[in-house]
mmCIF file of C-alpha atoms in Angstrom:
data_model
loop_
_atom_site.group_PDB
_atom_site.id
_atom_site.type_symbol
_atom_site.label_atom_id
_atom_site.label_comp_id
_atom_site.label_asym_id
_atom_site.label_seq_id
_atom_site.Cartn_x
_atom_site.Cartn_y
_atom_site.Cartn_z
ATOM 1 C CA VAL A 1 65.724 17.775 131.798
ATOM 2 C CA GLU A 2 66.576 19.576 135.102
ATOM 3 C CA ALA A 3 68.131 21.909 132.306
ATOM 4 C CA MET A 4 64.764 22.353 130.205
ATOM 5 C CA VAL A 5 62.815 22.982 134.023
ATOM 6 C CA ASN A 6 65.775 25.684 135.305
ATOM 7 C CA ILE A 7 65.365 27.317 131.832
ATOM 8 C CA ALA A 8 62.052 28.025 131.973
ATOM 9 C CA ASN A 9 62.232 29.631 135.441
ATOM 10 C CA GLN A 10 64.758 31.681 135.057
ATOM 11 C CA ARG A 11 62.640 32.953 131.820
ATOM 12 C CA GLY A 12 60.406 33.535 134.258
ATOM 13 C CA GLY A 13 58.063 30.257 134.716
ATOM 14 C CA ARG A 14 54.870 30.835 136.757
ATOM 15 C CA ASP A 15 53.750 27.880 137.783
ATOM 16 C CA ASN A 16 54.448 24.427 138.447
ATOM 17 C CA ILE A 17 56.925 23.555 135.267
ATOM 18 C CA THR A 18 56.737 19.806 134.024
ATOM 19 C CA ALA A 19 59.109 18.741 131.166
ATOM 20 C CA LEU A 20 59.204 15.589 129.086
ATOM 21 C CA LEU A 21 61.931 14.574 127.191
ATOM 22 C CA VAL A 22 61.482 11.839 124.553
ATOM 23 C CA GLN A 23 64.503 9.420 122.480
ATOM 24 C CA LEU A 24 63.090 8.029 119.390
ATOM 25 C CA GLU A 25 65.101 5.471 117.594
ATOM 26 C CA ALA A 26 64.643 5.694 113.850
ATOM 27 C CA THR A 27 62.890 2.317 112.637
ATOM 28 C CA ASP A 28 62.561 0.639 109.343
ATOM 29 C CA GLU A 29 58.077 1.490 110.469
ATOM 30 C CA PHE A 30 59.022 5.431 110.801
ATOM 31 C CA VAL A 31 60.761 5.790 108.187
ATOM 32 C CA GLU A 32 58.068 4.293 105.955
ATOM 33 C CA ARG A 33 55.583 6.911 107.437
ATOM 34 C CA THR A 34 57.240 9.789 106.572
ATOM 35 C CA GLU A 35 57.852 9.533 102.831
ATOM 36 C CA SER A 36 54.384 9.952 102.065
ATOM 37 C CA GLU A 37 54.653 13.254 104.275
ATOM 38 C CA PRO A 38 55.208 16.075 101.326
ATOM 39 C CA ALA A 39 59.364 16.957 101.269
ATOM 40 C CA PRO A 40 59.828 20.101 102.735
ATOM 41 C CA ASP A 41 62.032 21.782 99.545
ATOM 42 C CA HIS A 42 58.822 21.246 97.718
ATOM 43 C CA MET A 43 56.781 22.843 100.179
ATOM 44 C CA ASN A 44 59.714 25.781 99.827
ATOM 45 C CA ALA A 45 59.306 26.200 95.744
ATOM 46 C CA LEU A 46 55.162 25.806 96.348
ATOM 47 C CA ARG A 47 55.795 29.290 99.544
ATOM 48 C CA ARG A 48 57.395 30.711 96.584
ATOM 49 C CA CYS A 49 55.149 30.452 93.713
ATOM 50 C CA GLU A 50 52.942 33.309 93.282
ATOM 51 C CA LEU A 51 49.842 30.975 93.838
ATOM 52 C CA PHE A 52 50.514 29.881 97.463
ATOM 53 C CA VAL A 53 52.977 32.923 98.555
ATOM 54 C CA PHE A 54 49.655 33.434 100.842
ATOM 55 C CA CYS A 55 49.231 29.620 102.260
ATOM 56 C CA THR A 56 50.316 28.481 105.971
ATOM 57 C CA TRP A 57 52.723 25.347 105.878
ATOM 58 C CA ARG A 58 50.006 23.647 107.186
ATOM 59 C CA GLU A 59 48.032 24.786 103.321
ATOM 60 C CA LEU A 60 51.218 24.169 101.962
ATOM 61 C CA ALA A 61 51.181 20.423 103.136
ATOM 62 C CA LYS A 62 47.550 20.015 101.883
ATOM 63 C CA VAL A 63 48.992 21.520 98.103
ATOM 64 C CA ALA A 64 52.234 19.174 98.270
ATOM 65 C CA THR A 65 50.367 16.418 99.400
ATOM 66 C CA ALA A 66 47.651 16.877 96.235
ATOM 67 C CA CYS A 67 50.266 17.413 93.669
ATOM 68 C CA HIS A 68 52.556 14.656 91.679
ATOM 69 C CA VAL A 69 56.645 15.027 90.658
ATOM 70 C CA ARG A 70 57.460 14.478 87.437
ATOM 71 C CA ASP A 71 60.955 15.069 85.686
ATOM 72 C CA LEU A 72 61.871 15.198 82.515
ATOM 73 C CA PRO A 73 65.533 15.646 80.657
ATOM 74 C CA PRO A 74 66.086 18.903 78.272
ATOM 75 C CA GLY A 75 63.734 18.927 75.386
ATOM 76 C CA SER A 76 60.896 17.184 76.472
ATOM 77 C CA ILE A 77 57.629 18.102 75.225
ATOM 78 C CA ILE A 78 55.192 18.949 78.173
ATOM 79 C CA PHE A 79 52.920 19.799 76.370
ATOM 80 C CA ARG A 80 51.559 21.190 72.899
ATOM 81 C CA GLU A 81 48.856 23.626 71.713
ATOM 82 C CA GLY A 82 46.236 21.451 71.181
ATOM 83 C CA ASP A 83 46.116 19.343 74.000
ATOM 84 C CA SER A 84 44.056 18.303 76.209
ATOM 85 C CA SER A 85 44.945 18.912 79.365
ATOM 86 C CA ARG A 86 43.776 19.255 82.792
ATOM 87 C CA GLU A 87 46.664 20.182 84.913
ATOM 88 C CA CYS A 88 48.991 22.983 86.527
ATOM 89 C CA PHE A 89 52.720 22.893 86.755
ATOM 90 C CA ILE A 90 54.894 24.526 89.324
ATOM 91 C CA VAL A 91 58.717 25.032 88.483
ATOM 92 C CA TYR A 92 60.563 23.334 91.694
ATOM 93 C CA ARG A 93 64.082 22.840 89.452
ATOM 94 C CA GLY A 94 65.024 23.973 85.709
ATOM 95 C CA GLN A 95 63.865 25.953 82.971
ATOM 96 C CA VAL A 96 60.802 25.896 80.690
ATOM 97 C CA ARG A 97 60.302 27.454 77.612
ATOM 98 C CA LEU A 98 56.038 28.144 75.983
ATOM 99 C CA LYS A 99 55.274 29.424 72.437
ATOM 100 C CA ARG A 100 52.092 29.493 70.483
ATOM 101 C CA SER A 101 52.006 29.000 67.220
ATOM 102 C CA GLY A 102 55.979 28.152 66.896
ATOM 103 C CA THR A 103 56.966 32.036 68.143
ATOM 104 C CA THR A 104 58.335 31.873 72.136
ATOM 105 C CA TYR A 105 56.297 34.175 73.874
ATOM 106 C CA ALA A 106 57.315 33.536 78.048
ATOM 107 C CA GLU A 107 60.258 31.057 80.000
ATOM 108 C CA ILE A 108 59.601 30.249 83.459
ATOM 109 C CA GLY A 109 62.094 29.108 85.493
ATOM 110 C CA GLU A 110 62.303 27.944 89.312
ATOM 111 C CA SER A 111 59.162 28.695 91.276
ATOM 112 C CA GLY A 112 57.210 29.819 88.054
ATOM 113 C CA HIS A 113 53.924 28.248 87.143
ATOM 114 C CA PHE A 114 51.948 27.675 84.211
ATOM 115 C CA GLY A 115 49.135 25.914 82.848
ATOM 116 C CA GLU A 116 47.191 27.786 85.307
ATOM 117 C CA LEU A 117 43.948 27.689 83.012
ATOM 118 C CA SER A 118 43.065 24.079 82.690
ATOM 119 C CA LEU A 119 42.217 24.605 86.754
ATOM 120 C CA ILE A 120 39.811 26.448 86.041
ATOM 121 C CA ASP A 121 38.293 26.062 82.654
ATOM 122 C CA THR A 122 39.644 24.482 79.561
ATOM 123 C CA PRO A 123 41.207 21.469 78.927
ATOM 124 C CA VAL A 124 43.005 22.879 75.992
ATOM 125 C CA ARG A 125 46.193 24.400 75.663
ATOM 126 C CA HIS A 126 46.702 27.395 74.009
ATOM 127 C CA ALA A 127 50.504 26.789 74.412
ATOM 128 C CA THR A 128 53.479 24.164 73.836
ATOM 129 C CA ALA A 129 55.392 23.790 77.111
ATOM 130 C CA ILE A 130 59.168 22.756 76.421
ATOM 131 C CA ALA A 131 61.754 21.487 79.585
ATOM 132 C CA ILE A 132 64.958 23.561 77.957
ATOM 133 C CA THR A 133 67.086 22.231 81.112
ATOM 134 C CA PRO A 134 66.385 19.123 82.625
ATOM 135 C CA VAL A 135 63.368 20.210 84.704
ATOM 136 C CA ARG A 136 61.306 18.910 87.820
ATOM 137 C CA LEU A 137 57.539 19.983 88.413
ATOM 138 C CA LEU A 138 55.108 19.632 90.782
ATOM 139 C CA VAL A 139 51.667 18.405 88.944
ATOM 140 C CA LEU A 140 48.356 19.410 90.460
ATOM 141 C CA SER A 141 45.419 18.548 88.962
ATOM 142 C CA HIS A 142 42.574 20.072 88.053
ATOM 143 C CA GLY A 143 40.270 17.113 90.095
ATOM 144 C CA ASP A 144 43.033 17.518 93.149
ATOM 145 C CA PHE A 145 43.452 21.505 93.017
ATOM 146 C CA HIS A 146 39.107 21.435 93.331
ATOM 147 C CA ARG A 147 38.827 18.716 96.154
ATOM 148 C CA LEU A 148 42.135 21.019 98.399
ATOM 149 C CA LEU A 149 39.479 24.238 97.510
ATOM 150 C CA ARG A 150 36.299 22.262 98.276
ATOM 151 C CA ASP A 151 37.769 20.751 101.647
ATOM 152 C CA ASP A 152 39.655 23.845 102.983
ATOM 153 C CA THR A 153 38.144 26.552 102.974
ATOM 154 C CA ALA A 154 40.828 29.174 103.850
ATOM 155 C CA LEU A 155 43.477 28.013 101.362
ATOM 156 C CA ALA A 156 40.408 28.296 98.610
ATOM 157 C CA VAL A 157 39.911 31.948 99.586
ATOM 158 C CA LYS A 158 44.003 32.524 99.440
ATOM 159 C CA VAL A 159 44.523 30.377 96.337
ATOM 160 C CA SER A 160 41.519 31.627 94.390
ATOM 161 C CA TRP A 161 42.117 35.430 94.950
ATOM 162 C CA ARG A 162 46.287 35.128 94.015
ATOM 163 C CA LEU A 163 44.882 33.609 90.593
ATOM 164 C CA MET A 164 42.600 35.834 89.996
ATOM 165 C CA GLN A 165 45.291 38.925 91.006
ATOM 166 C CA TYR A 166 47.425 36.674 88.284
ATOM 167 C CA LEU A 167 44.612 36.549 85.705
ATOM 168 C CA ALA A 168 43.820 40.239 86.034
ATOM 169 C CA ARG A 169 47.503 41.303 85.401
ATOM 170 C CA ALA A 170 47.284 39.248 82.559
ATOM 171 C CA LEU A 171 43.880 40.914 80.884
ATOM 172 C CA ARG A 172 45.733 44.246 81.727
ATOM 173 C CA SER A 173 48.970 42.879 80.119
ATOM 174 C CA THR A 174 46.555 41.991 77.197
ATOM 175 C CA MET A 175 44.323 45.019 76.478
ATOM 176 C CA ARG A 176 47.538 47.099 75.831
ATOM 177 C CA LEU A 177 48.127 45.684 73.264
ATOM 178 C CA VAL A 178 44.742 46.417 71.865
ATOM 179 C CA PRO A 179 44.330 49.351 69.428
ATOM 180 C CA GLN A 180 42.539 51.802 71.429
ATOM 181 C CA THR A 181 39.885 53.335 69.118
ATOM 182 C CA PRO A 182 39.936 57.278 68.700
ATOM 183 C CA GLY A 183 37.912 58.862 71.058
ATOM 184 C CA LYS A 184 36.709 55.875 72.888
ATOM 185 C CA LYS A 185 38.546 54.820 76.581
ATOM 186 C CA GLN A 186 38.860 51.794 77.363
#
């Protein structure tokens, strides 16, 4: 404690300086309480995911707590084109292939996301998602997503904005594939 007070004084402490040192010993009860908290590595994966890149650590903790973890071996079908599902997936570890009508159109790696449209709108999948490697996915359901947005306005604004930006880029990319009618500007 004396060393802590001395450091505070050396760094310009101007008023009465008080220090309190507490030593905790790990017990089974303490371990049980911390197991319900989100894993820091899951929060780091969410931080690298473009949907949550502007979230604070506290906001990431809320998202991580709302997610559940799904581990799958290579070759596992996560969902099929035409399935009904209301979940978004964030790849924590591994690689996922997305196919539509049998054609691969994307491979999603660590901290990438897919299935985000189900958070907003349609429960019908427009692609098939297959684990290429062993994968660990953070899964956010439609209901949990809406609860998070309803309960935390700042989180709602940040995530909604990022989701709109992501969808706008996807729409622009799709529009480039549509042939332009001669004489008309799009």
